[in-house]
JSON list of C-alpha atoms and ligand atoms in Angstrom, two decimals:
[
{"chain": "A", "resi": 1, "resn": "MET", "atom": "CA", "xyz": [-4.84, 20.73, 5.74]},
{"chain": "A", "resi": 2, "resn": "LYS", "atom": "CA", "xyz": [-4.35, 24.25, 4.61]},
{"chain": "A", "resi": 3, "resn": "TYR", "atom": "CA", "xyz": [-2.82, 24.57, 1.23]},
{"chain": "A", "resi": 4, "resn": "SER", "atom": "CA", "xyz": [0.28, 26.81, 0.38]},
{"chain": "A", "resi": 5, "resn": "TYR", "atom": "CA", "xyz": [0.93, 25.53, -3.19]},
{"chain": "A", "resi": 6, "resn": "CYS", "atom": "CA", "xyz": [-1.70, 24.53, -5.85]},
{"chain": "A", "resi": 7, "resn": "PRO", "atom": "CA", "xyz": [-2.02, 20.68, -5.75]},
{"chain": "A", "resi": 8, "resn": "VAL", "atom": "CA", "xyz": [-2.61, 20.66, -9.49]},
{"chain": "A", "resi": 9, "resn": "CYS", "atom": "CA", "xyz": [0.03, 22.95, -11.03]},
{"chain": "A", "resi": 10, "resn": "GLY", "atom": "CA", "xyz": [2.31, 23.74, -8.02]},
{"chain": "A", "resi": 11, "resn": "THR", "atom": "CA", "xyz": [1.82, 27.54, -8.25]},
{"chain": "A", "resi": 12, "resn": "ILE", "atom": "CA", "xyz": [2.19, 29.31, -4.91]},
{"chain": "A", "resi": 13, "resn": "LEU", "atom": "CA", "xyz": [-1.24, 30.38, -3.68]},
{"chain": "A", "resi": 14, "resn": "VAL", "atom": "CA", "xyz": [-2.55, 33.78, -2.91]},
{"chain": "A", "resi": 15, "resn": "ASP", "atom": "CA", "xyz": [-5.11, 34.84, -0.39]},
{"chain": "A", "resi": 16, "resn": "LYS", "atom": "CA", "xyz": [-8.28, 35.98, -2.12]},
{"chain": "A", "resi": 17, "resn": "ALA", "atom": "CA", "xyz": [-11.86, 36.75, -0.70]},
{"chain": "A", "resi": 18, "resn": "ALA", "atom": "CA", "xyz": [-14.24, 34.00, -1.34]},
{"chain": "A", "resi": 19, "resn": "GLY", "atom": "CA", "xyz": [-17.55, 35.39, -0.31]},
{"chain": "A", "resi": 20, "resn": "ASP", "atom": "CA", "xyz": [-18.69, 34.53, 3.28]},
{"chain": "A", "resi": 21, "resn": "ASP", "atom": "CA", "xyz": [-15.64, 32.20, 3.62]},
{"chain": "A", "resi": 22, "resn": "GLY", "atom": "CA", "xyz": [-13.32, 35.27, 3.72]},
{"chain": "A", "resi": 23, "resn": "LEU", "atom": "CA", "xyz": [-9.69, 35.10, 2.50]},
{"chain": "A", "resi": 24, "resn": "THR", "atom": "CA", "xyz": [-9.00, 31.66, 1.04]},
{"chain": "A", "resi": 25, "resn": "PRO", "atom": "CA", "xyz": [-5.94, 30.23, -0.70]},
{"chain": "A", "resi": 26, "resn": "TYR", "atom": "CA", "xyz": [-6.26, 30.80, -4.49]},
{"chain": "A", "resi": 27, "resn": "CYS", "atom": "CA", "xyz": [-4.49, 29.65, -7.66]},
{"chain": "A", "resi": 28, "resn": "GLU", "atom": "CA", "xyz": [-4.22, 32.32, -10.12]},
{"chain": "A", "resi": 29, "resn": "HIS", "atom": "CA", "xyz": [-3.19, 29.85, -12.86]},
{"chain": "A", "resi": 30, "resn": "CYS", "atom": "CA", "xyz": [-5.94, 27.46, -12.42]},
{"chain": "A", "resi": 31, "resn": "ASP", "atom": "CA", "xyz": [-8.44, 30.09, -11.25]},
{"chain": "A", "resi": 32, "resn": "ARG", "atom": "CA", "xyz": [-9.76, 28.11, -8.39]},
{"chain": "A", "resi": 33, "resn": "TYR", "atom": "CA", "xyz": [-9.82, 28.22, -4.52]},
{"chain": "A", "resi": 34, "resn": "TRP", "atom": "CA", "xyz": [-8.24, 25.58, -2.54]},
{"chain": "A", "resi": 35, "resn": "PHE", "atom": "CA", "xyz": [-10.33, 25.22, 0.72]},
{"chain": "A", "resi": 36, "resn": "PRO", "atom": "CA", "xyz": [-8.78, 23.42, 3.64]},
{"chain": "A", "resi": 37, "resn": "THR", "atom": "CA", "xyz": [-9.22, 19.63, 3.39]},
{"chain": "A", "resi": 38, "resn": "PHE", "atom": "CA", "xyz": [-9.54, 16.97, 6.13]},
{"chain": "A", "resi": 39, "resn": "SER", "atom": "CA", "xyz": [-10.26, 13.30, 6.33]},
{"chain": "A", "resi": 40, "resn": "ASP", "atom": "CA", "xyz": [-13.58, 11.60, 6.97]},
{"chain": "A", "resi": 41, "resn": "CYS", "atom": "CA", "xyz": [-13.59, 8.61, 9.21]},
{"chain": "A", "resi": 42, "resn": "VAL", "atom": "CA", "xyz": [-16.16, 6.21, 10.78]},
{"chain": "A", "resi": 43, "resn": "ILE", "atom": "CA", "xyz": [-16.22, 4.89, 14.24]},
{"chain": "A", "resi": 44, "resn": "VAL", "atom": "CA", "xyz": [-18.62, 2.02, 14.99]},
{"chain": "A", "resi": 45, "resn": "LEU", "atom": "CA", "xyz": [-19.89, 0.67, 18.35]},
{"chain": "A", "resi": 46, "resn": "VAL", "atom": "CA", "xyz": [-21.10, -2.85, 17.52]},
{"chain": "A", "resi": 47, "resn": "ALA", "atom": "CA", "xyz": [-23.69, -4.30, 20.03]},
{"chain": "A", "resi": 48, "resn": "ASN", "atom": "CA", "xyz": [-25.46, -7.59, 20.25]},
{"chain": "A", "resi": 49, "resn": "GLU", "atom": "CA", "xyz": [-28.80, -8.59, 21.66]},
{"chain": "A", "resi": 50, "resn": "TYR", "atom": "CA", "xyz": [-27.36, -9.11, 25.20]},
{"chain": "A", "resi": 51, "resn": "ASN", "atom": "CA", "xyz": [-26.12, -5.56, 25.25]},
{"chain": "A", "resi": 52, "resn": "GLU", "atom": "CA", "xyz": [-22.55, -6.57, 24.89]},
{"chain": "A", "resi": 53, "resn": "ILE", "atom": "CA", "xyz": [-20.33, -4.48, 22.73]},
{"chain": "A", "resi": 54, "resn": "VAL", "atom": "CA", "xyz": [-17.10, -5.10, 20.81]},
{"chain": "A", "resi": 55, "resn": "LEU", "atom": "CA", "xyz": [-13.91, -3.61, 22.20]},
{"chain": "A", "resi": 56, "resn": "ALA", "atom": "CA", "xyz": [-10.88, -4.00, 19.96]},
{"chain": "A", "resi": 57, "resn": "LYS", "atom": "CA", "xyz": [-7.17, -3.31, 20.45]},
{"chain": "A", "resi": 58, "resn": "MET", "atom": "CA", "xyz": [-5.26, -1.91, 17.63]},
{"chain": "A", "resi": 59, "resn": "PRO", "atom": "CA", "xyz": [-1.54, -2.36, 18.04]},
{"chain": "A", "resi": 60, "resn": "TYR", "atom": "CA", "xyz": [-0.83, 0.97, 16.48]},
{"chain": "A", "resi": 61, "resn": "LEU", "atom": "CA", "xyz": [-2.93, 2.99, 18.82]},
{"chain": "A", "resi": 62, "resn": "SER", "atom": "CA", "xyz": [-2.28, 1.55, 22.28]},
{"chain": "A", "resi": 63, "resn": "HIS", "atom": "CA", "xyz": [-1.54, -1.72, 24.10]},
{"chain": "A", "resi": 64, "resn": "ARG", "atom": "CA", "xyz": [-3.26, -0.51, 27.17]},
{"chain": "A", "resi": 65, "resn": "TYR", "atom": "CA", "xyz": [-6.58, 0.75, 25.83]},
{"chain": "A", "resi": 66, "resn": "ALA", "atom": "CA", "xyz": [-9.25, -0.73, 23.64]},
{"chain": "A", "resi": 67, "resn": "SER", "atom": "CA", "xyz": [-11.76, 1.13, 21.40]},
{"chain": "A", "resi": 68, "resn": "PHE", "atom": "CA", "xyz": [-14.38, 0.57, 18.74]},
{"chain": "A", "resi": 69, "resn": "ILE", "atom": "CA", "xyz": [-13.87, -0.23, 15.12]},
{"chain": "A", "resi": 70, "resn": "SER", "atom": "CA", "xyz": [-12.78, 2.66, 13.09]},
{"chain": "A", "resi": 71, "resn": "GLY", "atom": "CA", "xyz": [-11.32, 3.52, 9.60]},
{"chain": "A", "resi": 72, "resn": "TYR", "atom": "CA", "xyz": [-11.07, 6.11, 6.90]},
{"chain": "A", "resi": 73, "resn": "MET", "atom": "CA", "xyz": [-13.87, 6.43, 4.35]},
{"chain": "A", "resi": 74, "resn": "GLN", "atom": "CA", "xyz": [-13.00, 5.88, 0.72]},
{"chain": "A", "resi": 75, "resn": "PRO", "atom": "CA", "xyz": [-13.88, 8.32, -2.03]},
{"chain": "A", "resi": 76, "resn": "GLY", "atom": "CA", "xyz": [-17.34, 7.62, -3.54]},
{"chain": "A", "resi": 77, "resn": "GLU", "atom": "CA", "xyz": [-18.40, 5.63, -0.42]},
{"chain": "A", "resi": 78, "resn": "SER", "atom": "CA", "xyz": [-21.29, 6.75, 1.94]},
{"chain": "A", "resi": 79, "resn": "ALA", "atom": "CA", "xyz": [-20.45, 6.82, 5.73]},
{"chain": "A", "resi": 80, "resn": "GLU", "atom": "CA", "xyz": [-22.97, 4.16, 6.23]},
{"chain": "A", "resi": 81, "resn": "ALA", "atom": "CA", "xyz": [-21.34, 1.92, 3.72]},
{"chain": "A", "resi": 82, "resn": "ALA", "atom": "CA", "xyz": [-17.93, 2.51, 5.26]},
{"chain": "A", "resi": 83, "resn": "ALA", "atom": "CA", "xyz": [-19.20, 1.66, 8.55]},
{"chain": "A", "resi": 84, "resn": "LYS", "atom": "CA", "xyz": [-20.53, -1.72, 7.45]},
{"chain": "A", "resi": 85, "resn": "ARG", "atom": "CA", "xyz": [-17.40, -2.38, 5.32]},
{"chain": "A", "resi": 86, "resn": "GLU", "atom": "CA", "xyz": [-14.99, -1.75, 8.35]},
{"chain": "A", "resi": 87, "resn": "VAL", "atom": "CA", "xyz": [-17.02, -3.92, 10.68]},
{"chain": "A", "resi": 88, "resn": "GLN", "atom": "CA", "xyz": [-17.09, -6.69, 7.97]},
{"chain": "A", "resi": 89, "resn": "GLU", "atom": "CA", "xyz": [-13.27, -6.35, 7.38]},
{"chain": "A", "resi": 90, "resn": "GLU", "atom": "CA", "xyz": [-12.11, -6.11, 10.90]},
{"chain": "A", "resi": 91, "resn": "LEU", "atom": "CA", "xyz": [-14.52, -8.36, 12.73]},
{"chain": "A", "resi": 92, "resn": "GLY", "atom": "CA", "xyz": [-16.09, -10.59, 10.08]},
{"chain": "A", "resi": 93, "resn": "LEU", "atom": "CA", "xyz": [-19.53, -9.33, 10.97]},
{"chain": "A", "resi": 94, "resn": "SER", "atom": "CA", "xyz": [-22.38, -8.14, 8.93]},
{"chain": "A", "resi": 95, "resn": "LEU", "atom": "CA", "xyz": [-24.55, -5.69, 10.85]},
{"chain": "A", "resi": 96, "resn": "ASN", "atom": "CA", "xyz": [-28.49, -5.98, 10.96]},
{"chain": "A", "resi": 97, "resn": "ARG", "atom": "CA", "xyz": [-29.02, -2.43, 11.73]},
{"chain": "A", "resi": 98, "resn": "LEU", "atom": "CA", "xyz": [-26.97, 0.89, 11.69]},
{"chain": "A", "resi": 99, "resn": "GLU", "atom": "CA", "xyz": [-27.94, 4.06, 13.54]},
{"chain": "A", "resi": 100, "resn": "TYR", "atom": "CA", "xyz": [-26.06, 7.40, 13.07]},
{"chain": "A", "resi": 101, "resn": "SER", "atom": "CA", "xyz": [-24.70, 8.64, 16.40]},
{"chain": "A", "resi": 102, "resn": "GLY", "atom": "CA", "xyz": [-23.30, 12.07, 15.35]},
{"chain": "A", "resi": 103, "resn": "THR", "atom": "CA", "xyz": [-20.12, 13.59, 14.17]},
{"chain": "A", "resi": 104, "resn": "TYR", "atom": "CA", "xyz": [-17.01, 14.45, 16.16]},
{"chain": "A", "resi": 105, "resn": "TRP", "atom": "CA", "xyz": [-13.99, 16.44, 15.27]},
{"chain": "A", "resi": 106, "resn": "PHE", "atom": "CA", "xyz": [-10.72, 14.79, 15.95]},
{"chain": "A", "resi": 107, "resn": "GLY", "atom": "CA", "xyz": [-8.05, 17.50, 15.59]},
{"chain": "A", "resi": 108, "resn": "LYS", "atom": "CA", "xyz": [-5.07, 15.38, 16.24]},
{"chain": "A", "resi": 109, "resn": "ASN", "atom": "CA", "xyz": [-5.78, 13.38, 13.02]},
{"chain": "A", "resi": 110, "resn": "ASN", "atom": "CA", "xyz": [-7.39, 16.27, 11.19]},
{"chain": "A", "resi": 111, "resn": "ALA", "atom": "CA", "xyz": [-10.41, 14.14, 10.69]},
{"chain": "A", "resi": 112, "resn": "LEU", "atom": "CA", "xyz": [-14.22, 14.37, 11.15]},
{"chain": "A", "resi": 113, "resn": "MET", "atom": "CA", "xyz": [-15.36, 11.05, 12.92]},
{"chain": "A", "resi": 114, "resn": "HIS", "atom": "CA", "xyz": [-18.79, 9.82, 11.80]},
{"chain": "A", "resi": 115, "resn": "GLY", "atom": "CA", "xyz": [-20.09, 7.81, 14.80]},
{"chain": "A", "resi": 116, "resn": "PHE", "atom": "CA", "xyz": [-22.44, 4.88, 14.37]},
{"chain": "A", "resi": 117, "resn": "ILE", "atom": "CA", "xyz": [-24.13, 2.14, 16.53]},
{"chain": "A", "resi": 118, "resn": "GLY", "atom": "CA", "xyz": [-24.43, -1.26, 14.73]},
{"chain": "A", "resi": 119, "resn": "LYS", "atom": "CA", "xyz": [-26.48, -4.08, 15.80]},
{"chain": "A", "resi": 120, "resn": "THR", "atom": "CA", "xyz": [-25.87, -7.68, 15.16]},
{"chain": "A", "resi": 121, "resn": "ALA", "atom": "CA", "xyz": [-26.70, -11.17, 16.65]},
{"chain": "A", "resi": 122, "resn": "LYS", "atom": "CA", "xyz": [-23.99, -12.33, 18.93]},
{"chain": "A", "resi": 123, "resn": "GLN", "atom": "CA", "xyz": [-21.49, -14.56, 17.04]},
{"chain": "A", "resi": 124, "resn": "ASN", "atom": "CA", "xyz": [-17.80, -15.30, 16.98]},
{"chain": "A", "resi": 125, "resn": "LEU", "atom": "CA", "xyz": [-15.53, -12.63, 15.72]},
{"chain": "A", "resi": 126, "resn": "LYS", "atom": "CA", "xyz": [-13.13, -13.18, 12.92]},
{"chain": "A", "resi": 127, "resn": "LEU", "atom": "CA", "xyz": [-10.39, -10.71, 13.42]},
{"chain": "A", "resi": 128, "resn": "SER", "atom": "CA", "xyz": [-8.44, -9.03, 10.66]},
{"chain": "A", "resi": 129, "resn": "ASP", "atom": "CA", "xyz": [-4.63, -8.72, 10.93]},
{"chain": "A", "resi": 130, "resn": "GLU", "atom": "CA", "xyz": [-5.18, -5.02, 11.88]},
{"chain": "A", "resi": 131, "resn": "LEU", "atom": "CA", "xyz": [-6.46, -5.96, 15.29]},
{"chain": "A", "resi": 132, "resn": "ALA", "atom": "CA", "xyz": [-4.50, -7.31, 18.27]},
{"chain": "A", "resi": 133, "resn": "SER", "atom": "CA", "xyz": [-7.57, -8.49, 19.86]},
{"chain": "A", "resi": 134, "resn": "ALA", "atom": "CA", "xyz": [-11.38, -7.93, 20.10]},
{"chain": "A", "resi": 135, "resn": "GLU", "atom": "CA", "xyz": [-14.02, -9.30, 22.28]},
{"chain": "A", "resi": 136, "resn": "TRP", "atom": "CA", "xyz": [-17.56, -8.96, 23.43]},
{"chain": "A", "resi": 137, "resn": "ILE", "atom": "CA", "xyz": [-17.91, -7.04, 26.80]},
{"chain": "A", "resi": 138, "resn": "ALA", "atom": "CA", "xyz": [-20.90, -6.13, 28.80]},
{"chain": "A", "resi": 139, "resn": "ALA", "atom": "CA", "xyz": [-21.68, -2.62, 27.89]},
{"chain": "A", "resi": 140, "resn": "GLY", "atom": "CA", "xyz": [-21.60, -1.36, 31.44]},
{"chain": "A", "resi": 141, "resn": "LYS", "atom": "CA", "xyz": [-18.05, -2.74, 31.98]},
{"chain": "A", "resi": 142, "resn": "ALA", "atom": "CA", "xyz": [-16.50, -1.11, 28.89]},
{"chain": "A", "resi": 143, "resn": "PRO", "atom": "CA", "xyz": [-15.40, 2.21, 30.16]},
{"chain": "A", "resi": 144, "resn": "GLN", "atom": "CA", "xyz": [-12.58, 0.81, 32.41]},
{"chain": "A", "resi": 145, "resn": "PHE", "atom": "CA", "xyz": [-10.97, -0.82, 29.25]},
{"chain": "A", "resi": 146, "resn": "MET", "atom": "CA", "xyz": [-11.37, 2.43, 27.00]},
{"chain": "A", "resi": 147, "resn": "PHE", "atom": "CA", "xyz": [-9.23, 5.61, 26.56]},
{"chain": "A", "resi": 148, "resn": "PRO", "atom": "CA", "xyz": [-10.08, 8.05, 29.30]},
{"chain": "A", "resi": 149, "resn": "ASP", "atom": "CA", "xyz": [-12.82, 10.41, 28.23]},
{"chain": "A", "resi": 150, "resn": "SER", "atom": "CA", "xyz": [-11.72, 13.76, 26.81]},
{"chain": "A", "resi": 151, "resn": "PRO", "atom": "CA", "xyz": [-13.03, 16.40, 24.38]},
{"chain": "A", "resi": 152, "resn": "GLY", "atom": "CA", "xyz": [-12.73, 14.99, 20.89]},
{"chain": "A", "resi": 153, "resn": "ASN", "atom": "CA", "xyz": [-12.81, 11.42, 22.16]},
{"chain": "A", "resi": 154, "resn": "ALA", "atom": "CA", "xyz": [-15.47, 10.01, 19.75]},
{"chain": "A", "resi": 155, "resn": "ALA", "atom": "CA", "xyz": [-15.63, 6.55, 21.17]},
{"chain": "A", "resi": 156, "resn": "SER", "atom": "CA", "xyz": [-16.67, 7.92, 24.67]},
{"chain": "A", "resi": 157, "resn": "ALA", "atom": "CA", "xyz": [-19.35, 10.12, 22.91]},
{"chain": "A", "resi": 158, "resn": "VAL", "atom": "CA", "xyz": [-20.89, 7.26, 20.91]},
{"chain": "A", "resi": 159, "resn": "TYR", "atom": "CA", "xyz": [-20.76, 5.13, 24.01]},
{"chain": "A", "resi": 160, "resn": "ARG", "atom": "CA", "xyz": [-22.74, 7.59, 25.96]},
{"chain": "A", "resi": 161, "resn": "ASN", "atom": "CA", "xyz": [-25.32, 7.86, 23.29]},
{"chain": "A", "resi": 162, "resn": "PHE", "atom": "CA", "xyz": [-25.67, 3.97, 23.31]},
{"chain": "A", "resi": 163, "resn": "ILE", "atom": "CA", "xyz": [-26.03, 3.84, 27.07]},
{"chain": "A", "resi": 164, "resn": "GLN", "atom": "CA", "xyz": [-28.58, 6.70, 27.12]},
{"chain": "A", "resi": 165, "resn": "LYS", "atom": "CA", "xyz": [-30.72, 4.79, 24.49]},
{"chain": "A", "resi": 166, "resn": "LEU", "atom": "CA", "xyz": [-30.63, 1.60, 26.62]},
{"chain": "A", "resi": 167, "resn": "SER", "atom": "CA", "xyz": [-32.03, 3.43, 29.62]},
{"chain": "A", "resi": 168, "resn": "ALA", "atom": "CA", "xyz": [-34.59, 5.48, 27.69]},
{"chain": "B", "resi": 201, "resn": "ZN", "atom": "ZN1", "xyz": [-3.04, 25.69, -10.04]}
]
């Protein structure tokens, strides 16, 4: 989000040169720059020892397509802690291992997605109320249930990483 007014005092911001960053909204009253802000989210592909992965349906996203577990990071939390927390909250699973898969810009939500691959032993899922459904699916069969691949589709990018590592 690009600021027009100072979030602290409400003064209208002026453009002021900020070194290499160029013209940046600036509050003359508070004497500070307000750089654009965005959200940080995690998205986690959860896999078990049989190379099955969890596909979940979130009612607010789509009834047709399934995706991986995702959620907003909280202030003070690391991306790794957020990934473990979301998987615990939404599926009732604690992860044995967590690998970073990369970051993906999701312009529609003004969010930077931090992708992870999480590993756990196969066990029953305890779904939170946020999920319409979630199940273990053989990794090779997952794409037909997922959102079509497109630029900025973090789930597809994490999935490709996972498949590459399997065949490496
Ligand atoms: Zn101000």
